[in-house]
PDB file of C-alpha atoms in Angstrom:
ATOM      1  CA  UNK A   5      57.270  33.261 -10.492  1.00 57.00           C
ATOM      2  CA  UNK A   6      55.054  31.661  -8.318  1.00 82.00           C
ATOM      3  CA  UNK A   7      51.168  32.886  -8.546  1.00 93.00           C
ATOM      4  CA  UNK A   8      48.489  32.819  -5.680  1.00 96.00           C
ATOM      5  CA  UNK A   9      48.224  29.553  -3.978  1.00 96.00           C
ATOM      6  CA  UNK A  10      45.040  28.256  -1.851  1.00 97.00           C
ATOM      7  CA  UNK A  11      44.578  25.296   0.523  1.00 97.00           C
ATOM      8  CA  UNK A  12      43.035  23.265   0.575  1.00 97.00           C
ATOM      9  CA  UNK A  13      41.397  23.229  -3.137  1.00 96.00           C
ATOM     10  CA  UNK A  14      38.459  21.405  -1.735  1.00 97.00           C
ATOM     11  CA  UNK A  15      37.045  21.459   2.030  1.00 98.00           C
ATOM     12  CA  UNK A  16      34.006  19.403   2.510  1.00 98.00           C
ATOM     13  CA  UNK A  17      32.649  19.657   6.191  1.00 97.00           C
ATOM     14  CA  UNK A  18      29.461  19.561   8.027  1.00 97.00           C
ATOM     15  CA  UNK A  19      27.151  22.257   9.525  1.00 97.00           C
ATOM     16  CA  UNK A  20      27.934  23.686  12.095  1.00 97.00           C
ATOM     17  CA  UNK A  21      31.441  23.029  12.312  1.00 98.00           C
ATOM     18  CA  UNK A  22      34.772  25.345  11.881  1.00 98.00           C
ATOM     19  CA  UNK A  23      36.751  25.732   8.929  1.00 98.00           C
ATOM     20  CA  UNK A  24      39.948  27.774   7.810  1.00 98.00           C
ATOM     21  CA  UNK A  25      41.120  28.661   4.484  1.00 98.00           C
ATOM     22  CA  UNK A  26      44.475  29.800   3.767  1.00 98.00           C
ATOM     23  CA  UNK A  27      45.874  32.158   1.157  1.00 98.00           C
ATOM     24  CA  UNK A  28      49.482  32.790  -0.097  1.00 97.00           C
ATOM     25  CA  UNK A  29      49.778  35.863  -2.251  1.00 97.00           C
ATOM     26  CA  UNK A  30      51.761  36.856  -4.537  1.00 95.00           C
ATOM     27  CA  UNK A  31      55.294  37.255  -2.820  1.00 93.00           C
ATOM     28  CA  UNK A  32      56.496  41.516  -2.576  1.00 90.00           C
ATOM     29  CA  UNK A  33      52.135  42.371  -2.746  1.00 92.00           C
ATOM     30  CA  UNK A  34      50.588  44.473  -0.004  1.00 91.00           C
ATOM     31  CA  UNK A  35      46.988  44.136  -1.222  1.00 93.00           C
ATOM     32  CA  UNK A  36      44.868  40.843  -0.737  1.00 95.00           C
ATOM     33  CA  UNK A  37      41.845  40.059  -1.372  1.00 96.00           C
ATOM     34  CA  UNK A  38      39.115  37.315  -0.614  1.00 97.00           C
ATOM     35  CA  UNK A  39      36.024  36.673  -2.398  1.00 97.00           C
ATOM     36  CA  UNK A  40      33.272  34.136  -2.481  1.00 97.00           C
ATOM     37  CA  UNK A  41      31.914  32.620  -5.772  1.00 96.00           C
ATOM     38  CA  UNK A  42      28.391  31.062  -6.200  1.00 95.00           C
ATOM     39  CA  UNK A  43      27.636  28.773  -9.665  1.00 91.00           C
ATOM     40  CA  UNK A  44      26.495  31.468 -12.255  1.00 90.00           C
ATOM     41  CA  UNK A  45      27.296  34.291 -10.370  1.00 93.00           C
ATOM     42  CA  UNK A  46      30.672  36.626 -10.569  1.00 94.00           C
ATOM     43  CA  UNK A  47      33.061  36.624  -7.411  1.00 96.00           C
ATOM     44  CA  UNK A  48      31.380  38.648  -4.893  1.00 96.00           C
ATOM     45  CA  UNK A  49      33.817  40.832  -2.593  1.00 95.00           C
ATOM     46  CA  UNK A  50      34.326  39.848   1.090  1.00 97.00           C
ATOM     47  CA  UNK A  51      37.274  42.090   2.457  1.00 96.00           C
ATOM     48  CA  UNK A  52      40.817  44.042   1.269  1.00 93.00           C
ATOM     49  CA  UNK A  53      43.790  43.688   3.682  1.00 93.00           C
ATOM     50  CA  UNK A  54      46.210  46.297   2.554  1.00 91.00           C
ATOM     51  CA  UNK A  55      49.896  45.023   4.824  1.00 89.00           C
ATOM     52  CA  UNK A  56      48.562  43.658   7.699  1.00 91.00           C
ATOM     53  CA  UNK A  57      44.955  45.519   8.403  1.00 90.00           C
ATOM     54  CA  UNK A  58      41.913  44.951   7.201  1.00 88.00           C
ATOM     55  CA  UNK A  59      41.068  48.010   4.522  1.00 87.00           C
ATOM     56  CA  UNK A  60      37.622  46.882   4.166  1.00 90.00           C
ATOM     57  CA  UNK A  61      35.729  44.078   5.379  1.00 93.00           C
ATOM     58  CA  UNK A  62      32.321  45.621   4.649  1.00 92.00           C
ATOM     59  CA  UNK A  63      31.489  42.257   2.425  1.00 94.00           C
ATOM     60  CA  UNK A  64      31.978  40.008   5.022  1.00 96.00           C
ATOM     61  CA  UNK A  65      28.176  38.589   5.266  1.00 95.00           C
ATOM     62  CA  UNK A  66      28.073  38.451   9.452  1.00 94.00           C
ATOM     63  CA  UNK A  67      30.365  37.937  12.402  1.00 95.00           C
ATOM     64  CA  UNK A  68      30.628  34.051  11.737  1.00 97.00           C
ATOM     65  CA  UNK A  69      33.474  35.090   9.170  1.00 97.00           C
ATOM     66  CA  UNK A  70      36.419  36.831   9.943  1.00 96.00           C
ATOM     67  CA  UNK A  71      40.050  36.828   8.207  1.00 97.00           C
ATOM     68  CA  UNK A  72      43.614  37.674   8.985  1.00 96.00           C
ATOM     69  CA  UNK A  73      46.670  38.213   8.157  1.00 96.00           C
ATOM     70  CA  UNK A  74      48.927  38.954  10.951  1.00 94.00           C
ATOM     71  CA  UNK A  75      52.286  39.461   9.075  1.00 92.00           C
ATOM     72  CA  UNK A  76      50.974  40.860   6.222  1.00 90.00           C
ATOM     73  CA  UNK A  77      51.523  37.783   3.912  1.00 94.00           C
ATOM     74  CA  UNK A  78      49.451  35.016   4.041  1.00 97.00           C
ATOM     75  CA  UNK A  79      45.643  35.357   4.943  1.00 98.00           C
ATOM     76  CA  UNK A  80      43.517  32.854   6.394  1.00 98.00           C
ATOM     77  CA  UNK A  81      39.304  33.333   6.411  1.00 98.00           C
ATOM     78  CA  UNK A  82      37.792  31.634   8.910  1.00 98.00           C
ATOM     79  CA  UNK A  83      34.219  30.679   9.181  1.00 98.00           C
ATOM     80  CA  UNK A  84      32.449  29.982  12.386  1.00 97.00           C
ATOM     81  CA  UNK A  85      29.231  27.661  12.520  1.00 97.00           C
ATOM     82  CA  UNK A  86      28.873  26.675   8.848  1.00 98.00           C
ATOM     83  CA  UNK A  87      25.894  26.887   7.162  1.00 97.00           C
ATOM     84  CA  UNK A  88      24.500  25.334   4.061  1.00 96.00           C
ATOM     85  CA  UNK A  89      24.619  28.710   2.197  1.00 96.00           C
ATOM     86  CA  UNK A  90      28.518  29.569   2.681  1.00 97.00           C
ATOM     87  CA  UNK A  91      28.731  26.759   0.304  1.00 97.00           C
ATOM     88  CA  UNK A  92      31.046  28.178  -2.729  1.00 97.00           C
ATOM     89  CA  UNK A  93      34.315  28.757  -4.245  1.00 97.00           C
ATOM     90  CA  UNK A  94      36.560  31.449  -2.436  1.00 98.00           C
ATOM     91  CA  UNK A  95      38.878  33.011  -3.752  1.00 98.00           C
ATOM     92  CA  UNK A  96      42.440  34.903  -2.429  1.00 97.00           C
ATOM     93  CA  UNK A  97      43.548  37.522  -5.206  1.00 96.00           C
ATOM     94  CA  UNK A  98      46.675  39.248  -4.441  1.00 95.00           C
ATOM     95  CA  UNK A  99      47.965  42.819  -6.369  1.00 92.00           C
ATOM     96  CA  UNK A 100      50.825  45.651  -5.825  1.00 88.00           C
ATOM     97  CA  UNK A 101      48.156  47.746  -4.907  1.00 76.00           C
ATOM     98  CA  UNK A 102      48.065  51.607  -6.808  1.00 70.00           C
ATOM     99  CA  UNK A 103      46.350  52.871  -9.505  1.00 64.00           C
ATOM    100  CA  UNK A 104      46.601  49.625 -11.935  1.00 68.00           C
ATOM    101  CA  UNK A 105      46.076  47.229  -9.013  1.00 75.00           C
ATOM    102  CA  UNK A 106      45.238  44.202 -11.190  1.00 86.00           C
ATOM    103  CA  UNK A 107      44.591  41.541  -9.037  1.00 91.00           C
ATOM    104  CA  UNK A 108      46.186  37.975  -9.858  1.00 93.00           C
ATOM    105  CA  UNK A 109      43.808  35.151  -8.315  1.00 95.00           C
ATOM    106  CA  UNK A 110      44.015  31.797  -6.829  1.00 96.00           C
ATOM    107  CA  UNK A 111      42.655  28.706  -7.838  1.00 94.00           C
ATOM    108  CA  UNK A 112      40.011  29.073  -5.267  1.00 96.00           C
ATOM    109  CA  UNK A 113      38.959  26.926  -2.207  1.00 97.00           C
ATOM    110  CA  UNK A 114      35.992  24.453  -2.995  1.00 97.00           C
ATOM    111  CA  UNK A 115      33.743  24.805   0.182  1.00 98.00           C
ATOM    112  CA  UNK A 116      31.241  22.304   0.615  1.00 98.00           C
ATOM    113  CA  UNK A 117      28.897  22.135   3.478  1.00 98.00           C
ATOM    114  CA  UNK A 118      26.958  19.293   4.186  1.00 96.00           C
TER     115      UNK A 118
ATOM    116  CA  UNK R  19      25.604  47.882  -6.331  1.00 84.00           C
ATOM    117  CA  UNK R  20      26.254  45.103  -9.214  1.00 92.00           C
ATOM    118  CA  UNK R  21      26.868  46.278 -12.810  1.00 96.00           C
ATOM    119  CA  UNK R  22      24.844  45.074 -15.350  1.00 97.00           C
ATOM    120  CA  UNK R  23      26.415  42.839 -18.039  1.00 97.00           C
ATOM    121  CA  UNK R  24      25.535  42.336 -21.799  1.00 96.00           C
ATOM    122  CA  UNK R  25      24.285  40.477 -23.443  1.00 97.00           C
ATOM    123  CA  UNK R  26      24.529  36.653 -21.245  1.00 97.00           C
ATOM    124  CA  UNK R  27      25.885  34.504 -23.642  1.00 97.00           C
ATOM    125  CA  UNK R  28      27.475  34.625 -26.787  1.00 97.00           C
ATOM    126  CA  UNK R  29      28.393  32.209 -29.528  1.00 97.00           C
ATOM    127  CA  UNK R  30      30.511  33.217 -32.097  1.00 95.00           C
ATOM    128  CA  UNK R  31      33.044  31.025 -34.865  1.00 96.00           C
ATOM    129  CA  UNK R  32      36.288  31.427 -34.716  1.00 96.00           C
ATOM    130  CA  UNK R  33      37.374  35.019 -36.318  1.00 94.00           C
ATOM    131  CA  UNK R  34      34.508  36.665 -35.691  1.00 95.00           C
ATOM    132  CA  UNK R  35      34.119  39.672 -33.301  1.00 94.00           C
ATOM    133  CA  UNK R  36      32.321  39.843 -30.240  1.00 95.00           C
ATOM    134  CA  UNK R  37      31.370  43.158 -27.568  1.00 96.00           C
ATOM    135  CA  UNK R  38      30.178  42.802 -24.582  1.00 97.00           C
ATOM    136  CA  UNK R  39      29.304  45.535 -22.406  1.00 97.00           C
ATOM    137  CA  UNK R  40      29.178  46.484 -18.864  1.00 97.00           C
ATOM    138  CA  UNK R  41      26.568  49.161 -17.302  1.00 96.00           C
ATOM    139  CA  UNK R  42      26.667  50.594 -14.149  1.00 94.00           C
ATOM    140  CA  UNK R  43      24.437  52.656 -11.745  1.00 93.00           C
ATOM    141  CA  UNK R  44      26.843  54.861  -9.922  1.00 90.00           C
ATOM    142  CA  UNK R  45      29.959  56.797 -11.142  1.00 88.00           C
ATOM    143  CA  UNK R  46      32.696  54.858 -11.820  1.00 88.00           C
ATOM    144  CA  UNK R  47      36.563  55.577 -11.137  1.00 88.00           C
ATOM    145  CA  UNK R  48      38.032  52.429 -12.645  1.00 90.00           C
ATOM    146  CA  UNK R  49      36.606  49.090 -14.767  1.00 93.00           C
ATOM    147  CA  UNK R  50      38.778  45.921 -14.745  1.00 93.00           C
ATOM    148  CA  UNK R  51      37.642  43.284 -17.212  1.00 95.00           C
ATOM    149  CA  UNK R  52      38.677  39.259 -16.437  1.00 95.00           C
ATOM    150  CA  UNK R  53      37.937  36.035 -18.019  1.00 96.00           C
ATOM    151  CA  UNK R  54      37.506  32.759 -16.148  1.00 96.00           C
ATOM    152  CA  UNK R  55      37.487  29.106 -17.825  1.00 95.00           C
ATOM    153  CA  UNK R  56      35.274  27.162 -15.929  1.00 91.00           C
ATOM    154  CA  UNK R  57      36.934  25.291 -12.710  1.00 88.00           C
ATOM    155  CA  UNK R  58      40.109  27.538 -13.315  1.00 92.00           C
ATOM    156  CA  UNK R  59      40.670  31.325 -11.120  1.00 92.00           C
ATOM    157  CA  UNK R  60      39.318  34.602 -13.117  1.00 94.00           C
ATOM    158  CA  UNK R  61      42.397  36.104 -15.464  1.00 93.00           C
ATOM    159  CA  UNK R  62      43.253  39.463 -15.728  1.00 92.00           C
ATOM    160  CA  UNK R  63      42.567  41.269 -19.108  1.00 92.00           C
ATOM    161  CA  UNK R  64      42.911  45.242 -18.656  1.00 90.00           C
ATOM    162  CA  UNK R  65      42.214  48.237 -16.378  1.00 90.00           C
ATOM    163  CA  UNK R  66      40.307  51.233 -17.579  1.00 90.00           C
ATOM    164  CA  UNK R  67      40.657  54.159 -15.534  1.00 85.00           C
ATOM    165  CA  UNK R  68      38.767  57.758 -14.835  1.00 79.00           C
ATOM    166  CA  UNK R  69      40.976  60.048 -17.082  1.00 77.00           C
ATOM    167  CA  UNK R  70      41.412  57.768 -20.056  1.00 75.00           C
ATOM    168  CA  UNK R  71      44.193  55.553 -19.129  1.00 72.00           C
ATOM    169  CA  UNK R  72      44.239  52.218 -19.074  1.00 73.00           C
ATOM    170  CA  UNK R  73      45.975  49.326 -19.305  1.00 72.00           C
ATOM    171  CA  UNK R  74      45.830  45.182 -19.999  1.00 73.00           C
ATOM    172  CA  UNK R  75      45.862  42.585 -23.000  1.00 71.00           C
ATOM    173  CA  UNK R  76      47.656  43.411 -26.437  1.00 68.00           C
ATOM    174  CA  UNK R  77      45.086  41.606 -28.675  1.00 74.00           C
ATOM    175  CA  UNK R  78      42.134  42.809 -26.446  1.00 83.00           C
ATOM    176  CA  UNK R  79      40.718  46.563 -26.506  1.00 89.00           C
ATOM    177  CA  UNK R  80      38.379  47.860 -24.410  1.00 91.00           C
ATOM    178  CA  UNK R  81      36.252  51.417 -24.262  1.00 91.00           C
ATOM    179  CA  UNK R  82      35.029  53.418 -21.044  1.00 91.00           C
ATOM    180  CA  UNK R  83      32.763  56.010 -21.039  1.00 89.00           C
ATOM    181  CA  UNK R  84      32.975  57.732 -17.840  1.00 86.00           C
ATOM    182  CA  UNK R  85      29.336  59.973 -18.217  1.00 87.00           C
ATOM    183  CA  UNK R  86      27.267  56.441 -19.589  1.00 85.00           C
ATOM    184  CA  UNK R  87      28.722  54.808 -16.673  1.00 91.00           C
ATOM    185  CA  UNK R  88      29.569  51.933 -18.867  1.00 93.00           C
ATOM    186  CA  UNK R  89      32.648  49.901 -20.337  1.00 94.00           C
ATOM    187  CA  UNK R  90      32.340  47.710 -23.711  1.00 94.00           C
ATOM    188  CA  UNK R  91      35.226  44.856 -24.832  1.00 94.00           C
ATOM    189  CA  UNK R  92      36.188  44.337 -28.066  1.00 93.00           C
ATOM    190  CA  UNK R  93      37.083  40.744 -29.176  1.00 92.00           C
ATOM    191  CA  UNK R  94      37.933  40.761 -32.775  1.00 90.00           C
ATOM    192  CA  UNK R  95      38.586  37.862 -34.856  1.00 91.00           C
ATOM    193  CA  UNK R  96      37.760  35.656 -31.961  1.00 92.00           C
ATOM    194  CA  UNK R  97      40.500  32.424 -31.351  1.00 93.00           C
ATOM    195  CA  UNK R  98      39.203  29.404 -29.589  1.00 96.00           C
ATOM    196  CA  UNK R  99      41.174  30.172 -26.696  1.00 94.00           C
ATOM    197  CA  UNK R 100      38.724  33.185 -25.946  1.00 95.00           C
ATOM    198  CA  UNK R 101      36.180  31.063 -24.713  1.00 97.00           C
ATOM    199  CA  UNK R 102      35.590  31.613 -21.307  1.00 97.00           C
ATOM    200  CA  UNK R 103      32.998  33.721 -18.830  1.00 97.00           C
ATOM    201  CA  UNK R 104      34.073  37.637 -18.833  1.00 97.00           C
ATOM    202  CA  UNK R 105      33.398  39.406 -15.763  1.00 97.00           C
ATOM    203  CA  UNK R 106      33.411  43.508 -15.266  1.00 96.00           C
ATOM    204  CA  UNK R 107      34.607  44.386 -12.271  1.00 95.00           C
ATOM    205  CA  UNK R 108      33.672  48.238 -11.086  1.00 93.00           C
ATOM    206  CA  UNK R 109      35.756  50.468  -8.636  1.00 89.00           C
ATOM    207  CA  UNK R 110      33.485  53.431  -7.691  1.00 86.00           C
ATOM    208  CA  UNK R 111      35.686  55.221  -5.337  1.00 77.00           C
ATOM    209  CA  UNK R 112      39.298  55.992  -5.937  1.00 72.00           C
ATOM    210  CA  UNK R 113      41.548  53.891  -3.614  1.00 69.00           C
ATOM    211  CA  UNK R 114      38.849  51.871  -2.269  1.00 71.00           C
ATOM    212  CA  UNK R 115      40.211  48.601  -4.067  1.00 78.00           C
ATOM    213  CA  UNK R 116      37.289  47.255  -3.842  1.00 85.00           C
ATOM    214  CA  UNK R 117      35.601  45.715  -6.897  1.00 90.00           C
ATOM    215  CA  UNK R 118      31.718  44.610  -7.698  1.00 93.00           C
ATOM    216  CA  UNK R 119      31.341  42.239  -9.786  1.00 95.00           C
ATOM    217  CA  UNK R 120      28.421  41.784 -12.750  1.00 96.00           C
ATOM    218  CA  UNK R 121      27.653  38.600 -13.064  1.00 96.00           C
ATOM    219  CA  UNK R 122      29.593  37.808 -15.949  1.00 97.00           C
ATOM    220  CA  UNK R 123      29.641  37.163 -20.379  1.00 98.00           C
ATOM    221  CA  UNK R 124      29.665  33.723 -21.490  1.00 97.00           C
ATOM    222  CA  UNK R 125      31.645  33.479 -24.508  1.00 97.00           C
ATOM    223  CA  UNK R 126      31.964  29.983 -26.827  1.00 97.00           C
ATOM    224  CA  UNK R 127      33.584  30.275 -30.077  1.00 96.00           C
ATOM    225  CA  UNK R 128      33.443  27.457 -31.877  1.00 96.00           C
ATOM    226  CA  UNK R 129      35.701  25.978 -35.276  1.00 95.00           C
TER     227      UNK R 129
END
């Protein structure tokens, strides 16, 4: 079946501007997942929609980010005033949720700030 | 706060056997172990949980002692296909769902 899809794989845009990234999970899982990956460094946990609320958003970094995910499928992160350092690769993961909630991730969205 | 993983790198030939270890500072409830190829999105390997279960890759075993506070996987007789980055990922509170990532294994094994 189909995995985890992101869009767009690459987003290059310029400080201070706007920018959404959208995530379509695995179709029939309640849990999802975003995460933000430097170079060198493992993915580093942002927030955890479980349906359609946020579980727990305590990684987002400040109030310039903020996700959704209004019918409780597919989640878009949205980051306010870009800066330099948001640059990075997020990633969506999607699972059933449960005790063995393996989490199946994306291909990740290429940020690039300029 | 961020396990620890060990050691950084590691090169191995093909067939040979590999651990690499994962060390945390707080009680753990559940380790999940993943390996990323560089450019491509982390893969699941296997779930250890509090309790002894767990659950994941046929040709991949993995340990977790609960009073350490640690997790080891066990490659043996590494493929090529194994190369990758392998990250830890540590649940410390049941249901949370949240996991903290070390900041990953890099594994080459060459011909």
């Amino acid at each position: 079946g189909a995995g985890v899809s992101q869009t767009p794989s690459n987003k290059v845009t310029e400080k201070g501007k706007y920018v959404e990234l959208r995530c379509d999970p695995i179709s029939g899982h309640t849990a999802l997942y975003w995460y933000r990956q430097s170079l060198g460094q493992g993915p580093e946990f942002l927030i955890y929609f479980q349906g359609t609320g946020a579980a727990d958003d305590s990684g987002l970094p400040n109030d310039r980010f903020f996700a959704v995910r209004p019918e409780g499928s597919v989640s878009t992160l949205k980051i306010q005033r870009t800066e330099r350092g948001d640059s990075a690769v997020y990633l969506c993961a999607s699972s059933r949720g449960g005790a063995y909630n393996e989490q199946f991730f994306g291909p990740g969205t290429r940020l690039t700030v300029l | 706060q961020q396990p620890v993983q060990s050691p950084q790198a590691v090169i191995l030939r093909e067939g040979e056997d590999a651990v690499i270890n994962c060390s945390s500072s707080k009680a753990l409830y559940s380790v999940h172990w993943y390996r990323q190829k560089h450019g491509e999105a982390p893969v699941f390997l296997m779930i250890l949980l509090k309790g002894g279960e767990q659950k994941g890759h046929e040709k991949i075993s993995a340990s977790f002692n609960e009073k350490k506070q640690q997790s080891s996987l066990y490659l043996t007789a590494s493929q090529l296909s194994y190369s990758g980055t392998y990250f830890c990922g540590t649940e410390t509170q049941g249901g949370s769902e949240k996991l903290v990532f070390g900041k990953g294994t890099k594994l080459t094994v060459n011909p």
